mmCIF file of C-alpha atoms and ligand atoms in Angstrom:
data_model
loop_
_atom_site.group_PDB
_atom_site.id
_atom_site.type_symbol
_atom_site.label_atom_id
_atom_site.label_comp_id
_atom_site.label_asym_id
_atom_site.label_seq_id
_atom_site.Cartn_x
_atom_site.Cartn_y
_atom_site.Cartn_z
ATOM 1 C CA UNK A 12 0.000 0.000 0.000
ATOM 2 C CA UNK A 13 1.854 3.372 -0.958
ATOM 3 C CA UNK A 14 0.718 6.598 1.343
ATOM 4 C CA UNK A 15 0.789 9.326 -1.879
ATOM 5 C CA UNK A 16 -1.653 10.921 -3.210
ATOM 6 C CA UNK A 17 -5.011 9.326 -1.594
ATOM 7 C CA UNK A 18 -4.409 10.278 1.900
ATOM 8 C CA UNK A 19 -6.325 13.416 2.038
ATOM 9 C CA UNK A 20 -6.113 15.236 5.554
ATOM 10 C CA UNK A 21 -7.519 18.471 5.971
ATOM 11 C CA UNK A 22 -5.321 21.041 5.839
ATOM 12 C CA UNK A 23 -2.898 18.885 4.958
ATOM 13 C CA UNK A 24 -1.136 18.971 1.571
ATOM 14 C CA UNK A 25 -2.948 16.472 -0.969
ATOM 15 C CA UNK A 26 -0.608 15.611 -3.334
ATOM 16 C CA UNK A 27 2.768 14.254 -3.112
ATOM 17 C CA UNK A 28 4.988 17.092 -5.648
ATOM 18 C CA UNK A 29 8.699 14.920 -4.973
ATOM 19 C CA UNK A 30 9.215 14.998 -9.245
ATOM 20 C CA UNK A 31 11.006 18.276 -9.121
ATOM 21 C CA UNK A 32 9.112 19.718 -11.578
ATOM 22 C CA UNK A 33 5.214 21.096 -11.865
ATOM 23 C CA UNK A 34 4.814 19.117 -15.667
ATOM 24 C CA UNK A 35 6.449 16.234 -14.043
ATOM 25 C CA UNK A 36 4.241 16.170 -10.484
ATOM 26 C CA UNK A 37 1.048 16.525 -13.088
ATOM 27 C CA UNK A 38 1.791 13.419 -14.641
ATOM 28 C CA UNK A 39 2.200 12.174 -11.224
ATOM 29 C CA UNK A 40 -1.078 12.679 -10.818
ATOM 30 C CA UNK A 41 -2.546 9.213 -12.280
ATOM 31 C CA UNK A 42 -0.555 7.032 -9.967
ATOM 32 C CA UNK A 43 0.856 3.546 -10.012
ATOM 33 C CA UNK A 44 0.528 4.091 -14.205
ATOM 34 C CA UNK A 45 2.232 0.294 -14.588
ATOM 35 C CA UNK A 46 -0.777 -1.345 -12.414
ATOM 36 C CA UNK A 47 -3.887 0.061 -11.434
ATOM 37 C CA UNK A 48 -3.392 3.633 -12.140
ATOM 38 C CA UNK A 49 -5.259 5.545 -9.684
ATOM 39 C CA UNK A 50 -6.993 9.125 -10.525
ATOM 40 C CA UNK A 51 -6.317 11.658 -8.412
ATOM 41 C CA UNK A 52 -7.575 14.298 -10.749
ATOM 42 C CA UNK A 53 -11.463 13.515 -10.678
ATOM 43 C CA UNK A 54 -13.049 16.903 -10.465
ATOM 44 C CA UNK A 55 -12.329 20.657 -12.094
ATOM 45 C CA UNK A 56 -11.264 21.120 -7.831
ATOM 46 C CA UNK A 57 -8.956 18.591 -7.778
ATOM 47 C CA UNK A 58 -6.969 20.027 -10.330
ATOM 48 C CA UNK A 59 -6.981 23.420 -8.951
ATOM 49 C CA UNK A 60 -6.218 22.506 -5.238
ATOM 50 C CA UNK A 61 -3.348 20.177 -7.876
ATOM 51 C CA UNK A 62 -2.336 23.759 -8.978
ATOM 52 C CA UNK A 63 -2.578 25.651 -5.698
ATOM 53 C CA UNK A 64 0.093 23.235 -3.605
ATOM 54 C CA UNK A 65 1.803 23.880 -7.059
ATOM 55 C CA UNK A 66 2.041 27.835 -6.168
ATOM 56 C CA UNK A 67 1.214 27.988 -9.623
ATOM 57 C CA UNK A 68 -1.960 30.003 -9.049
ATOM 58 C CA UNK A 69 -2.667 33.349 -6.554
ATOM 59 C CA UNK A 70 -5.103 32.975 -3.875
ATOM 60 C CA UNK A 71 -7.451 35.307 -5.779
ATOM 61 C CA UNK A 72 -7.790 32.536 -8.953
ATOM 62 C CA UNK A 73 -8.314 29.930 -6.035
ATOM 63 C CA UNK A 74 -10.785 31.601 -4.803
ATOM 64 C CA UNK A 75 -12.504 32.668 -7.988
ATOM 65 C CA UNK A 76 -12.426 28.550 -9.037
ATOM 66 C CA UNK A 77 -13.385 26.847 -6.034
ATOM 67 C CA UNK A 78 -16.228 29.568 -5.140
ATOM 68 C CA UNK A 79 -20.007 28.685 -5.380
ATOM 69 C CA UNK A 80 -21.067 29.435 -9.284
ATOM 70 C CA UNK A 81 -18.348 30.824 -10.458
ATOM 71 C CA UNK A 82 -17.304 28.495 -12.504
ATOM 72 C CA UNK A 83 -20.474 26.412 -14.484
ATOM 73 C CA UNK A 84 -20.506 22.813 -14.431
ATOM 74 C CA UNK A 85 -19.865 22.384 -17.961
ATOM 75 C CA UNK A 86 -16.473 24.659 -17.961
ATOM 76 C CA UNK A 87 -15.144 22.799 -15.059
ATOM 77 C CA UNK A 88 -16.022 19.675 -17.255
ATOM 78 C CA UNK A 89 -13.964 20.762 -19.818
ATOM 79 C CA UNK A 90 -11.346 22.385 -18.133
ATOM 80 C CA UNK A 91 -10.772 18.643 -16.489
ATOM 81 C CA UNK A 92 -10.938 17.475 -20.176
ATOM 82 C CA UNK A 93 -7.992 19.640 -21.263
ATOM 83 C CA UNK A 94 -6.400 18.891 -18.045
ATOM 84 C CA UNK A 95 -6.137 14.885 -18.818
ATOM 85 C CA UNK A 96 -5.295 15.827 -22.588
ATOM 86 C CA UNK A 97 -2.620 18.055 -21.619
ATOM 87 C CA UNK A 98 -1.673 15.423 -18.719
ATOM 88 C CA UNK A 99 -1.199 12.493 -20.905
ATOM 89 C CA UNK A 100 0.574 14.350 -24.118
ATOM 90 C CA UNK A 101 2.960 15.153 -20.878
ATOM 91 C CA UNK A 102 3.222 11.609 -20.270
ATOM 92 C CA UNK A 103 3.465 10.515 -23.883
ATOM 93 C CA UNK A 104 6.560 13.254 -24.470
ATOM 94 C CA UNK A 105 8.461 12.720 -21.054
ATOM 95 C CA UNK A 106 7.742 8.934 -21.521
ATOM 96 C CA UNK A 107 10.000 9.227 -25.200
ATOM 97 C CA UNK A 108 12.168 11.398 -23.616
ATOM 98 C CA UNK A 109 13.052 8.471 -20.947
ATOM 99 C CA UNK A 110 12.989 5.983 -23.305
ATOM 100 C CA UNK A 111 15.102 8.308 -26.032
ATOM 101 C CA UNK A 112 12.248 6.990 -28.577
ATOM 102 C CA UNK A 113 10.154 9.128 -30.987
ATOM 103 C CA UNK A 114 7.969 12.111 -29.708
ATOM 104 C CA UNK A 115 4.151 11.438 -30.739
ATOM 105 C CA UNK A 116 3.851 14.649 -33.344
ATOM 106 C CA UNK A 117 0.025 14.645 -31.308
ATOM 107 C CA UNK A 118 1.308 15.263 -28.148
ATOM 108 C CA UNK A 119 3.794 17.536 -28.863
ATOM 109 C CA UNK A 120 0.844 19.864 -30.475
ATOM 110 C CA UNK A 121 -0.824 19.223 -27.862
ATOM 111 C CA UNK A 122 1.374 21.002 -25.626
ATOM 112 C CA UNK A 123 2.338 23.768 -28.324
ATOM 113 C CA UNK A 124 -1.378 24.605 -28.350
ATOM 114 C CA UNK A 125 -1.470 25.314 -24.987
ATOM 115 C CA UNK A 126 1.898 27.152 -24.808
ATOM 116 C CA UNK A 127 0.748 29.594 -27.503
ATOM 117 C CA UNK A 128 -2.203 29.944 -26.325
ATOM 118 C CA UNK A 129 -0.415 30.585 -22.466
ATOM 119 C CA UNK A 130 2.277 32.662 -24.225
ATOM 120 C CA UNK A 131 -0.382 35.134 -26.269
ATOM 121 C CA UNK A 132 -2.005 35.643 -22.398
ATOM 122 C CA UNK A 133 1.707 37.024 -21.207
ATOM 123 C CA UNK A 134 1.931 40.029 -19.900
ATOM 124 C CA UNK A 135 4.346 41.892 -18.267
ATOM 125 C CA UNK A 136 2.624 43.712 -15.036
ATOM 126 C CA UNK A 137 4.161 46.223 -12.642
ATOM 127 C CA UNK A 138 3.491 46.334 -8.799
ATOM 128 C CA UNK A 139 5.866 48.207 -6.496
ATOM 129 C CA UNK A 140 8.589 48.689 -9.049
ATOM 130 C CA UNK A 141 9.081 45.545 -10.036
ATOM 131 C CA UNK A 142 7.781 43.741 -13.003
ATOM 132 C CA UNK A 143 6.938 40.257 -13.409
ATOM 133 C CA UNK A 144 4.901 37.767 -15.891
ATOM 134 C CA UNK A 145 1.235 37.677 -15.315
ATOM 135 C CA UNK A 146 -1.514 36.295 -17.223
ATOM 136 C CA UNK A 147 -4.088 38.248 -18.912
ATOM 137 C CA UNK A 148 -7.651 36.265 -18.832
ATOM 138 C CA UNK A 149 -6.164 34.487 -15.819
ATOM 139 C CA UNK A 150 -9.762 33.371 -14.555
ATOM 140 C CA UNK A 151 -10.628 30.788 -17.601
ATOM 141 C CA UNK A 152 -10.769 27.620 -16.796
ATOM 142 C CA UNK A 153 -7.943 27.052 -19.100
ATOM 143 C CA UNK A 154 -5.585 29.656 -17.372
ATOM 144 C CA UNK A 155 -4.515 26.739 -14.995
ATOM 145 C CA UNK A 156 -2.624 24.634 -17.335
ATOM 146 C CA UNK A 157 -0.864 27.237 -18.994
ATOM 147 C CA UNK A 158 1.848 27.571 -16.102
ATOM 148 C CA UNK A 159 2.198 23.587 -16.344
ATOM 149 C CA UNK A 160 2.739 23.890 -19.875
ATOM 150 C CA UNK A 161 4.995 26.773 -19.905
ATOM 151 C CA UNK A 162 6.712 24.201 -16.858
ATOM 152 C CA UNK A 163 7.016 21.820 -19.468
ATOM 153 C CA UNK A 164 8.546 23.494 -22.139
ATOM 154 C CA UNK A 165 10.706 25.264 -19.986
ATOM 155 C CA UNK A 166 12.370 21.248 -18.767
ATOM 156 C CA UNK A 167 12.160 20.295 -22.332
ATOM 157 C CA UNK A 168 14.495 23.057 -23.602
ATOM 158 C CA UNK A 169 17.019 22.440 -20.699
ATOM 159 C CA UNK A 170 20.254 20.913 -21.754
ATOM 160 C CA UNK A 171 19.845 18.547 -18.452
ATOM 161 C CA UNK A 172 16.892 16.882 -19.574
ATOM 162 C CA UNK A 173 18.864 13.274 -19.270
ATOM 163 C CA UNK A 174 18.068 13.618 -15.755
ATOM 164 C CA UNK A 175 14.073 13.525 -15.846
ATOM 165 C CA UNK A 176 13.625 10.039 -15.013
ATOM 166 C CA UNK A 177 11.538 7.617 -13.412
ATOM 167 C CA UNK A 178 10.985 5.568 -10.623
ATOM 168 C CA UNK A 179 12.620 2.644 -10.383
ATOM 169 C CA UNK A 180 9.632 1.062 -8.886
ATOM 170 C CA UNK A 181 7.423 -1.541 -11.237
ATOM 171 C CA UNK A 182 4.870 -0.501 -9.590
ATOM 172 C CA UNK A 183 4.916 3.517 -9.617
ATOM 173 C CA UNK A 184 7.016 4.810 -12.333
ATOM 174 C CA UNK A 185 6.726 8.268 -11.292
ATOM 175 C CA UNK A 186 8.604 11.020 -13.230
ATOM 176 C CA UNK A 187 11.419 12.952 -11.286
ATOM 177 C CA UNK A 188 14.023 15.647 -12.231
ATOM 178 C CA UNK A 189 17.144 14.511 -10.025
ATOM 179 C CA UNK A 190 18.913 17.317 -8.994
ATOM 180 C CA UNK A 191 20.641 15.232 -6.347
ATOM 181 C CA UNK A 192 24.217 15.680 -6.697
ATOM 182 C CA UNK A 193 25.648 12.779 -7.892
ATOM 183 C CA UNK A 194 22.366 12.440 -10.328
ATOM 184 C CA UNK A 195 21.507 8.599 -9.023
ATOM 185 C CA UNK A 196 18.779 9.257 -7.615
ATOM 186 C CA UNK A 197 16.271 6.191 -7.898
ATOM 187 C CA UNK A 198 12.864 6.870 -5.957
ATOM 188 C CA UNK A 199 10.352 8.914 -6.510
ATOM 189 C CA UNK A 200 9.847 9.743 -3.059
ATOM 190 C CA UNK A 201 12.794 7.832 -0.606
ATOM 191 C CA UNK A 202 9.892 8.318 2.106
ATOM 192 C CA UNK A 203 7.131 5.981 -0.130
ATOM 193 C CA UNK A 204 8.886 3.909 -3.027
ATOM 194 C CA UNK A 205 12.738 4.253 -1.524
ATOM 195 C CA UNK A 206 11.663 2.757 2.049
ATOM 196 C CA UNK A 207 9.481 0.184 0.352
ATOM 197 C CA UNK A 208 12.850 -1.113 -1.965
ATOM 198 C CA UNK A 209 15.161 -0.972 1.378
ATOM 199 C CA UNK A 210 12.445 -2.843 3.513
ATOM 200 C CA UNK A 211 11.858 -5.498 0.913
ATOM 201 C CA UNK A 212 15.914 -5.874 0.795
ATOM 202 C CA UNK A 213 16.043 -5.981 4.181
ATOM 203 C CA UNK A 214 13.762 -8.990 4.430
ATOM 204 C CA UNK A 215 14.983 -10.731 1.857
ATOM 205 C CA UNK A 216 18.668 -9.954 3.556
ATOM 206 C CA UNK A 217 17.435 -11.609 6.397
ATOM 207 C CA UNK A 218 15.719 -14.855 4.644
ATOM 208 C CA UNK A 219 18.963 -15.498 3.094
ATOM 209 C CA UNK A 220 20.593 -15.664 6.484
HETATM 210 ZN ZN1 ZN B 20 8.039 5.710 -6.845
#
């Protein structure tokens, strides 16, 4: 039994973020992909409480999306939608990247769609004298995934991208970016998958004896 995402506590974060990266932690997000792959994403709130322990989104967006009517059913329908197609053209890219096999040309517009689309919202705001990037149109339902697609592009383009990798549990396969120095990292998460690997060793360590 792994302790990740499904243990909700209130007030308590939800979702395990150990991949190093936002695009990585949402692919996270359907765990155990090799066996029973469990949704963690099953509502429009999900995704934006996903985003929130993210700090990809200001408490004023949170608000706006998790507030009575704000957002109508059928938006927060399709903003899921997008979500899972943005989700698994994340998987289906990071997964060749791994694997140094062919991109899916789908996926890949997937993503370009949505970093156009995040990069034509851009703008450049000024509060106190300083500036920074802010979205235009921030409160669309689609305004959430554009910081996990501008997340992904930004990994993609990095020169270091040999060290997004996965779990080296059959079971979980998470992605992770080790920045660990000596770049061997193996677990997803040495609390859940890491502990798991030394426990079963240590059993088996003492079978043998
Ligand atoms: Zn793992």
């Amino acid at each position: 039994v792994k302790g990740k995402q499904e243990t909700v506590v209130p007030g308590q974060p939800r979702f395990d973020l150990s991949g190093g990266a936002v695009c990585l932690n949402f692919i996270n997000t359907l765990d155990d992909r090799p066996t029973e792959a469990k949704e963690t994403l099953n509502s429009f709130s999900d995704l934006v409480r996903f985003c929130e322990q993210s700090g990809i989104l200001d408490p004023a967006q949170v608000e706006h999306y998790l507030g009575r009517n704000s957002v109508a059913p059928e938006q927060a329908r399709a903003g899921l939608e997008r979500a899972i197609e943005l989700r698994e053209a994340l998987f289906a890219i990071f997964t060749a990247v791994v694997n140094r096999s062919e991109v899916s040309a789908d996926a890949l517009q997937t993503l370009n769609e949505l970093s156009q689309e995040a990069g034509k919202r851009s703008i450049l705001v000024e509060r106190n004298r300083r500036f920074a990037w802010a979205f235009a149109d921030r409160f669309s339902c689609d305004a959430v995934l554009w910081p996990i697609a501008q997340s992904a592009v930004d990994l993609l383009v990095l020169d270091r991208l040999l060290f997004v990798r996965t779990c080296s549990s059959k079971t979980c396969e998470w992605f992770f970016f080790d920045t660990s120095k000596n770049h061997r990292r193996r677990w997803c998460n040495m609390k859940v998958c890491g502990n798991q690997a030394k426990v079963a060793r240590f059993y088996r360590r003492q079978k043998n004896a």
